[in-house]
Amino acid sequence: MLEALKNRRAIRQFETREVEREKIESLLEAATYAPNDRMREPWHFYVLQGDSLKRYEQVALDYLEKRFPTKPHLVESSMEAITKTPLVIVVTSAIVDGDEGATKDNTFAVSSAIMSMWLMTEQLDLGMVWRTRGVGLVHETALHTFIGASDKEQLVGTLCIGYPAEEKASMKKRTSFTEKTTWL
Ligand SMILES: Cc1cc2nc3c(=O)[nH]c(=O)nc-3n(C[C@H](O)[C@H](O)[C@H](O)COP(=O)(O)O)c2cc1C
């Protein structure tokens, strides 16, 4: 298990080839086994490929052009994150009305589900990066509106997935748990 955790990497460059439906379903299934408070199973997945992915590109482009009106090069390079990705899965978490604690717990559960998907991509010879910023649009309303999520859902991750077209980078040095742990 430790080896699998150490080997997992964020992959950002993908081949153009499509990801098979069977593999996508394996990723989605892996997510559903994540721990979650009171079995609320608070996740929902929006799968974007082909036409829908093209439309998302337009949403992202509109956002970036508005945000960086004087930086066309930045807009262009940022867009590559999705124009060169064959599969995007947007993951949302359910908001529990009037219960901030449960809403937070839902986000924690969805984060666990995303981690399960991330590890599963490795098993399937795929690569993935969890994006929130830039074209990830997790903190913006544009993507929420585009996918048709309800006001009882919040976005947690925009997962860019495909067959890797980059060498796996070596692991960025991690701080030892000894510096992050207080034994009480
Ligand atoms: C909540 C979250 C948000 C992230 N958002 C982005 C992002 O917007 N863009 C990006 O390139 N990577 C993003 N990442 C990936 C991290 O940059 C990456 O995990 C980190 O650099 C460590 O590298 P590793 O995953 O290969 O160990 C995100 C990761 C997490 C967990």
PDB file of C-alpha atoms and ligand atoms in Angstrom:
ATOM      1  CA  MET A   1       0.000   0.000   0.000  1.00  0.00           C
ATOM      2  CA  LEU A   2       2.788   2.402   0.903  1.00  0.00           C
ATOM      3  CA  GLU A   3       4.427   1.784  -2.491  1.00  0.00           C
ATOM      4  CA  ALA A   4       1.153   2.565  -4.288  1.00  0.00           C
ATOM      5  CA  LEU A   5       0.771   5.772  -2.303  1.00  0.00           C
ATOM      6  CA  LYS A   6       4.369   6.796  -2.982  1.00  0.00           C
ATOM      7  CA  ASN A   7       4.054   6.072  -6.697  1.00  0.00           C
ATOM      8  CA  ARG A   8       0.880   8.049  -7.302  1.00  0.00           C
ATOM      9  CA  ARG A   9       1.634  11.233  -9.236  1.00  0.00           C
ATOM     10  CA  ALA A  10      -0.285  14.145 -10.682  1.00  0.00           C
ATOM     11  CA  ILE A  11      -0.239  13.648 -14.467  1.00  0.00           C
ATOM     12  CA  ARG A  12      -1.032  16.668 -16.638  1.00  0.00           C
ATOM     13  CA  GLN A  13      -0.087  15.649 -20.195  1.00  0.00           C
ATOM     14  CA  PHE A  14      -2.214  13.106 -22.021  1.00  0.00           C
ATOM     15  CA  GLU A  15      -2.340  11.224 -25.289  1.00  0.00           C
ATOM     16  CA  THR A  16      -5.293  12.150 -27.492  1.00  0.00           C
ATOM     17  CA  ARG A  17      -6.720   8.634 -27.411  1.00  0.00           C
ATOM     18  CA  GLU A  18     -10.101   8.161 -25.755  1.00  0.00           C
ATOM     19  CA  VAL A  19     -10.461   6.419 -22.408  1.00  0.00           C
ATOM     20  CA  GLU A  20     -12.566   3.271 -22.744  1.00  0.00           C
ATOM     21  CA  ARG A  21     -16.043   3.329 -21.217  1.00  0.00           C
ATOM     22  CA  GLU A  22     -15.189   0.246 -19.134  1.00  0.00           C
ATOM     23  CA  LYS A  23     -12.242   2.036 -17.527  1.00  0.00           C
ATOM     24  CA  ILE A  24     -14.321   5.126 -16.795  1.00  0.00           C
ATOM     25  CA  GLU A  25     -16.907   2.932 -15.088  1.00  0.00           C
ATOM     26  CA  SER A  26     -14.158   1.265 -13.012  1.00  0.00           C
ATOM     27  CA  LEU A  27     -13.021   4.690 -11.807  1.00  0.00           C
ATOM     28  CA  LEU A  28     -16.559   5.677 -10.897  1.00  0.00           C
ATOM     29  CA  GLU A  29     -17.140   2.390  -9.122  1.00  0.00           C
ATOM     30  CA  ALA A  30     -13.907   2.788  -7.134  1.00  0.00           C
ATOM     31  CA  ALA A  31     -15.163   6.158  -5.895  1.00  0.00           C
ATOM     32  CA  THR A  32     -18.352   4.690  -4.451  1.00  0.00           C
ATOM     33  CA  TYR A  33     -16.474   2.585  -1.884  1.00  0.00           C
ATOM     34  CA  ALA A  34     -15.111   5.662  -0.131  1.00  0.00           C
ATOM     35  CA  PRO A  35     -15.920   6.140   3.532  1.00  0.00           C
ATOM     36  CA  ASN A  36     -18.760   8.576   4.133  1.00  0.00           C
ATOM     37  CA  ASP A  37     -20.628   9.820   7.187  1.00  0.00           C
ATOM     38  CA  ARG A  38     -23.989   8.086   7.760  1.00  0.00           C
ATOM     39  CA  MET A  39     -23.872   6.604   4.298  1.00  0.00           C
ATOM     40  CA  ARG A  40     -25.057   9.835   2.723  1.00  0.00           C
ATOM     41  CA  GLU A  41     -22.935   8.936  -0.323  1.00  0.00           C
ATOM     42  CA  PRO A  42     -22.711  12.642  -1.054  1.00  0.00           C
ATOM     43  CA  TRP A  43     -20.907  12.461  -4.419  1.00  0.00           C
ATOM     44  CA  HIS A  44     -22.095  13.055  -7.952  1.00  0.00           C
ATOM     45  CA  PHE A  45     -20.017  12.689 -11.096  1.00  0.00           C
ATOM     46  CA  TYR A  46     -20.347  14.641 -14.341  1.00  0.00           C
ATOM     47  CA  VAL A  47     -18.480  12.930 -17.169  1.00  0.00           C
ATOM     48  CA  LEU A  48     -17.317  15.180 -20.006  1.00  0.00           C
ATOM     49  CA  GLN A  49     -15.955  13.820 -23.279  1.00  0.00           C
ATOM     50  CA  GLY A  50     -16.267  14.702 -26.943  1.00  0.00           C
ATOM     51  CA  ASP A  51     -18.984  17.330 -27.522  1.00  0.00           C
ATOM     52  CA  SER A  52     -19.602  18.170 -23.880  1.00  0.00           C
ATOM     53  CA  LEU A  53     -15.865  18.590 -23.329  1.00  0.00           C
ATOM     54  CA  LYS A  54     -15.718  20.979 -26.295  1.00  0.00           C
ATOM     55  CA  ARG A  55     -18.492  23.039 -24.721  1.00  0.00           C
ATOM     56  CA  TYR A  56     -16.629  23.078 -21.396  1.00  0.00           C
ATOM     57  CA  GLU A  57     -13.581  24.393 -23.272  1.00  0.00           C
ATOM     58  CA  GLN A  58     -15.668  27.375 -24.358  1.00  0.00           C
ATOM     59  CA  VAL A  59     -16.824  27.995 -20.773  1.00  0.00           C
ATOM     60  CA  ALA A  60     -13.205  27.892 -19.581  1.00  0.00           C
ATOM     61  CA  LEU A  61     -12.040  30.161 -22.412  1.00  0.00           C
ATOM     62  CA  ASP A  62     -14.735  32.746 -21.629  1.00  0.00           C
ATOM     63  CA  TYR A  63     -13.722  32.654 -17.971  1.00  0.00           C
ATOM     64  CA  LEU A  64      -9.986  33.007 -18.646  1.00  0.00           C
ATOM     65  CA  GLU A  65     -10.417  35.795 -21.201  1.00  0.00           C
ATOM     66  CA  LYS A  66     -12.484  37.764 -18.719  1.00  0.00           C
ATOM     67  CA  ARG A  67     -10.074  37.087 -15.840  1.00  0.00           C
ATOM     68  CA  PHE A  68      -6.864  37.810 -17.777  1.00  0.00           C
ATOM     69  CA  PRO A  69      -7.865  40.268 -20.528  1.00  0.00           C
ATOM     70  CA  THR A  70      -4.279  41.454 -21.072  1.00  0.00           C
ATOM     71  CA  LYS A  71      -2.580  38.054 -20.967  1.00  0.00           C
ATOM     72  CA  PRO A  72      -3.500  36.107 -24.119  1.00  0.00           C
ATOM     73  CA  HIS A  73      -0.441  33.844 -23.762  1.00  0.00           C
ATOM     74  CA  LEU A  74      -1.442  32.854 -20.271  1.00  0.00           C
ATOM     75  CA  VAL A  75      -4.975  32.142 -21.492  1.00  0.00           C
ATOM     76  CA  GLU A  76      -3.628  30.023 -24.346  1.00  0.00           C
ATOM     77  CA  SER A  77      -1.260  27.984 -22.186  1.00  0.00           C
ATOM     78  CA  SER A  78      -3.875  27.502 -19.459  1.00  0.00           C
ATOM     79  CA  MET A  79      -6.368  26.216 -22.004  1.00  0.00           C
ATOM     80  CA  GLU A  80      -4.039  23.354 -22.938  1.00  0.00           C
ATOM     81  CA  ALA A  81      -4.915  21.773 -19.611  1.00  0.00           C
ATOM     82  CA  ILE A  82      -8.276  20.851 -21.068  1.00  0.00           C
ATOM     83  CA  THR A  83      -7.897  21.018 -24.842  1.00  0.00           C
ATOM     84  CA  LYS A  84      -5.323  18.232 -24.532  1.00  0.00           C
ATOM     85  CA  THR A  85      -7.318  16.124 -22.077  1.00  0.00           C
ATOM     86  CA  PRO A  86      -9.628  13.412 -23.428  1.00  0.00           C
ATOM     87  CA  LEU A  87     -11.723  12.955 -20.289  1.00  0.00           C
ATOM     88  CA  VAL A  88     -12.868  15.286 -17.529  1.00  0.00           C
ATOM     89  CA  ILE A  89     -14.921  14.206 -14.541  1.00  0.00           C
ATOM     90  CA  VAL A  90     -16.346  16.965 -12.361  1.00  0.00           C
ATOM     91  CA  VAL A  91     -17.139  15.744  -8.852  1.00  0.00           C
ATOM     92  CA  THR A  92     -19.632  17.466  -6.581  1.00  0.00           C
ATOM     93  CA  SER A  93     -20.556  17.081  -2.928  1.00  0.00           C
ATOM     94  CA  ALA A  94     -24.036  17.425  -1.442  1.00  0.00           C
ATOM     95  CA  ILE A  95     -24.834  20.448   0.720  1.00  0.00           C
ATOM     96  CA  VAL A  96     -26.923  19.584   3.791  1.00  0.00           C
ATOM     97  CA  ASP A  97     -29.264  22.491   4.493  1.00  0.00           C
ATOM     98  CA  GLY A  98     -28.745  24.001   7.924  1.00  0.00           C
ATOM     99  CA  ASP A  99     -25.986  21.563   8.879  1.00  0.00           C
ATOM    100  CA  GLU A 100     -22.557  22.991   8.244  1.00  0.00           C
ATOM    101  CA  GLY A 101     -20.851  20.049   9.943  1.00  0.00           C
ATOM    102  CA  ALA A 102     -22.565  17.477   7.729  1.00  0.00           C
ATOM    103  CA  THR A 103     -21.824  19.571   4.658  1.00  0.00           C
ATOM    104  CA  LYS A 104     -18.141  19.618   5.585  1.00  0.00           C
ATOM    105  CA  ASP A 105     -18.164  15.884   6.266  1.00  0.00           C
ATOM    106  CA  ASN A 106     -19.622  15.390   2.806  1.00  0.00           C
ATOM    107  CA  THR A 107     -16.698  17.292   1.311  1.00  0.00           C
ATOM    108  CA  PHE A 108     -14.281  15.098   3.261  1.00  0.00           C
ATOM    109  CA  ALA A 109     -16.018  11.975   1.952  1.00  0.00           C
ATOM    110  CA  VAL A 110     -15.929  13.250  -1.631  1.00  0.00           C
ATOM    111  CA  SER A 111     -12.227  14.019  -1.251  1.00  0.00           C
ATOM    112  CA  SER A 112     -11.688  10.409  -0.166  1.00  0.00           C
ATOM    113  CA  ALA A 113     -13.642   9.239  -3.205  1.00  0.00           C
ATOM    114  CA  ILE A 114     -11.434  11.346  -5.481  1.00  0.00           C
ATOM    115  CA  MET A 115      -8.319   9.834  -3.907  1.00  0.00           C
ATOM    116  CA  SER A 116      -9.713   6.353  -4.598  1.00  0.00           C
ATOM    117  CA  MET A 117     -10.215   7.351  -8.236  1.00  0.00           C
ATOM    118  CA  TRP A 118      -6.685   8.731  -8.392  1.00  0.00           C
ATOM    119  CA  LEU A 119      -5.184   5.456  -7.152  1.00  0.00           C
ATOM    120  CA  MET A 120      -7.452   3.512  -9.494  1.00  0.00           C
ATOM    121  CA  THR A 121      -6.203   5.469 -12.534  1.00  0.00           C
ATOM    122  CA  GLU A 122      -2.717   4.153 -11.820  1.00  0.00           C
ATOM    123  CA  GLN A 123      -3.972   0.589 -11.768  1.00  0.00           C
ATOM    124  CA  LEU A 124      -5.646   1.158 -15.158  1.00  0.00           C
ATOM    125  CA  ASP A 125      -2.495   2.684 -16.743  1.00  0.00           C
ATOM    126  CA  LEU A 126      -4.211   6.068 -16.809  1.00  0.00           C
ATOM    127  CA  GLY A 127      -3.044   9.369 -15.364  1.00  0.00           C
ATOM    128  CA  MET A 128      -4.980  12.036 -13.524  1.00  0.00           C
ATOM    129  CA  VAL A 129      -4.734  15.447 -11.969  1.00  0.00           C
ATOM    130  CA  TRP A 130      -7.275  16.913  -9.555  1.00  0.00           C
ATOM    131  CA  ARG A 131      -7.726  20.545 -10.531  1.00  0.00           C
ATOM    132  CA  THR A 132      -9.481  23.285  -8.639  1.00  0.00           C
ATOM    133  CA  ARG A 133      -7.838  26.468  -9.883  1.00  0.00           C
ATOM    134  CA  GLY A 134      -7.579  28.010 -13.358  1.00  0.00           C
ATOM    135  CA  VAL A 135      -9.521  25.934 -15.850  1.00  0.00           C
ATOM    136  CA  GLY A 136     -10.523  23.662 -12.955  1.00  0.00           C
ATOM    137  CA  LEU A 137     -13.174  26.310 -12.217  1.00  0.00           C
ATOM    138  CA  VAL A 138     -14.109  24.659  -8.941  1.00  0.00           C
ATOM    139  CA  HIS A 139     -14.432  27.963  -7.115  1.00  0.00           C
ATOM    140  CA  GLU A 140     -16.370  29.713  -9.897  1.00  0.00           C
ATOM    141  CA  THR A 141     -20.051  29.567 -10.769  1.00  0.00           C
ATOM    142  CA  ALA A 142     -19.462  29.093 -14.526  1.00  0.00           C
ATOM    143  CA  LEU A 143     -18.732  25.353 -14.376  1.00  0.00           C
ATOM    144  CA  HIS A 144     -21.428  24.714 -11.754  1.00  0.00           C
ATOM    145  CA  THR A 145     -23.967  26.281 -14.092  1.00  0.00           C
ATOM    146  CA  PHE A 146     -22.587  24.550 -17.185  1.00  0.00           C
ATOM    147  CA  ILE A 147     -22.862  21.012 -15.798  1.00  0.00           C
ATOM    148  CA  GLY A 148     -26.349  21.728 -14.479  1.00  0.00           C
ATOM    149  CA  ALA A 149     -25.494  21.022 -10.824  1.00  0.00           C
ATOM    150  CA  SER A 150     -28.218  21.984  -8.351  1.00  0.00           C
ATOM    151  CA  ASP A 151     -27.880  24.601  -5.623  1.00  0.00           C
ATOM    152  CA  LYS A 152     -27.627  21.666  -3.191  1.00  0.00           C
ATOM    153  CA  GLU A 153     -24.274  20.645  -4.698  1.00  0.00           C
ATOM    154  CA  GLN A 154     -20.833  22.165  -4.472  1.00  0.00           C
ATOM    155  CA  LEU A 155     -17.931  21.421  -6.775  1.00  0.00           C
ATOM    156  CA  VAL A 156     -14.966  19.633  -5.199  1.00  0.00           C
ATOM    157  CA  GLY A 157     -12.807  18.584  -8.102  1.00  0.00           C
ATOM    158  CA  THR A 158     -12.317  18.779 -11.830  1.00  0.00           C
ATOM    159  CA  LEU A 159     -10.462  15.577 -12.662  1.00  0.00           C
ATOM    160  CA  CYS A 160      -8.439  15.614 -15.875  1.00  0.00           C
ATOM    161  CA  ILE A 161      -7.818  12.039 -16.968  1.00  0.00           C
ATOM    162  CA  GLY A 162      -6.211  10.223 -19.875  1.00  0.00           C
ATOM    163  CA  TYR A 163      -3.369   8.004 -21.004  1.00  0.00           C
ATOM    164  CA  PRO A 164      -0.150   9.652 -19.776  1.00  0.00           C
ATOM    165  CA  ALA A 165       2.055  11.384 -22.344  1.00  0.00           C
ATOM    166  CA  GLU A 166       4.736  12.345 -19.855  1.00  0.00           C
ATOM    167  CA  GLU A 167       7.337  10.496 -17.860  1.00  0.00           C
ATOM    168  CA  LYS A 168       6.269  10.119 -14.291  1.00  0.00           C
ATOM    169  CA  ALA A 169       8.056  12.827 -12.289  1.00  0.00           C
ATOM    170  CA  SER A 170       9.955  11.728  -9.243  1.00  0.00           C
ATOM    171  CA  MET A 171       8.164  12.311  -5.997  1.00  0.00           C
ATOM    172  CA  LYS A 172       8.326  15.831  -4.607  1.00  0.00           C
ATOM    173  CA  LYS A 173      10.021  15.602  -1.272  1.00  0.00           C
ATOM    174  CA  ARG A 174       7.559  15.130   1.542  1.00  0.00           C
ATOM    175  CA  THR A 175       8.080  16.473   5.024  1.00  0.00           C
ATOM    176  CA  SER A 176       8.476  13.610   7.453  1.00  0.00           C
ATOM    177  CA  PHE A 177       5.437  12.817   9.561  1.00  0.00           C
ATOM    178  CA  THR A 178       7.670  13.418  12.569  1.00  0.00           C
ATOM    179  CA  GLU A 179       7.482  17.155  11.851  1.00  0.00           C
ATOM    180  CA  LYS A 180       3.738  17.028  11.352  1.00  0.00           C
ATOM    181  CA  THR A 181       2.806  14.997  14.377  1.00  0.00           C
ATOM    182  CA  THR A 182       2.196  15.869  17.991  1.00  0.00           C
ATOM    183  CA  TRP A 183       2.040  12.835  20.233  1.00  0.00           C
ATOM    184  CA  LEU A 184      -0.262  13.728  23.129  1.00  0.00           C
TER     185      LEU A 184
HETATM  186  C1  LIG B   1      -7.452  19.836  -3.750  1.00  0.00           C
HETATM  187  C2  LIG B   1      -6.386  19.823  -4.808  1.00  0.00           C
HETATM  188  C3  LIG B   1      -6.392  20.795  -5.791  1.00  0.00           C
HETATM  189  C4  LIG B   1      -5.433  20.800  -6.809  1.00  0.00           C
HETATM  190  N1  LIG B   1      -5.522  21.739  -7.805  1.00  0.00           N
HETATM  191  C5  LIG B   1      -4.637  21.716  -8.803  1.00  0.00           C
HETATM  192  C6  LIG B   1      -4.773  22.644  -9.871  1.00  0.00           C
HETATM  193  O1  LIG B   1      -5.691  23.463  -9.903  1.00  0.00           O
HETATM  194  N2  LIG B   1      -3.873  22.586 -10.875  1.00  0.00           N
HETATM  195  C7  LIG B   1      -2.849  21.657 -10.872  1.00  0.00           C
HETATM  196  O2  LIG B   1      -2.053  21.668 -11.814  1.00  0.00           O
HETATM  197  N3  LIG B   1      -2.708  20.745  -9.892  1.00  0.00           N
HETATM  198  C8  LIG B   1      -3.588  20.747  -8.864  1.00  0.00           C
HETATM  199  N4  LIG B   1      -3.491  19.811  -7.857  1.00  0.00           N
HETATM  200  C9  LIG B   1      -2.428  18.785  -7.905  1.00  0.00           C
HETATM  201  C10 LIG B   1      -1.251  19.161  -7.009  1.00  0.00           C
HETATM  202  O3  LIG B   1      -0.554  20.228  -7.586  1.00  0.00           O
HETATM  203  C11 LIG B   1      -0.339  17.926  -6.856  1.00  0.00           C
HETATM  204  O4  LIG B   1      -1.057  16.900  -6.221  1.00  0.00           O
HETATM  205  C12 LIG B   1       0.906  18.299  -6.017  1.00  0.00           C
HETATM  206  O5  LIG B   1       1.775  19.115  -6.772  1.00  0.00           O
HETATM  207  C13 LIG B   1       1.710  17.077  -5.558  1.00  0.00           C
HETATM  208  O6  LIG B   1       2.140  16.298  -6.665  1.00  0.00           O
HETATM  209  P1  LIG B   1       1.753  14.752  -6.749  1.00  0.00           P
HETATM  210  O7  LIG B   1       0.240  14.680  -6.776  1.00  0.00           O
HETATM  211  O8  LIG B   1       2.384  14.247  -8.006  1.00  0.00           O
HETATM  212  O9  LIG B   1       2.281  14.087  -5.515  1.00  0.00           O
HETATM  213  C14 LIG B   1      -4.428  19.796  -6.827  1.00  0.00           C
HETATM  214  C15 LIG B   1      -4.413  18.808  -5.817  1.00  0.00           C
HETATM  215  C16 LIG B   1      -5.381  18.829  -4.829  1.00  0.00           C
HETATM  216  C17 LIG B   1      -5.369  17.746  -3.771  1.00  0.00           C
END
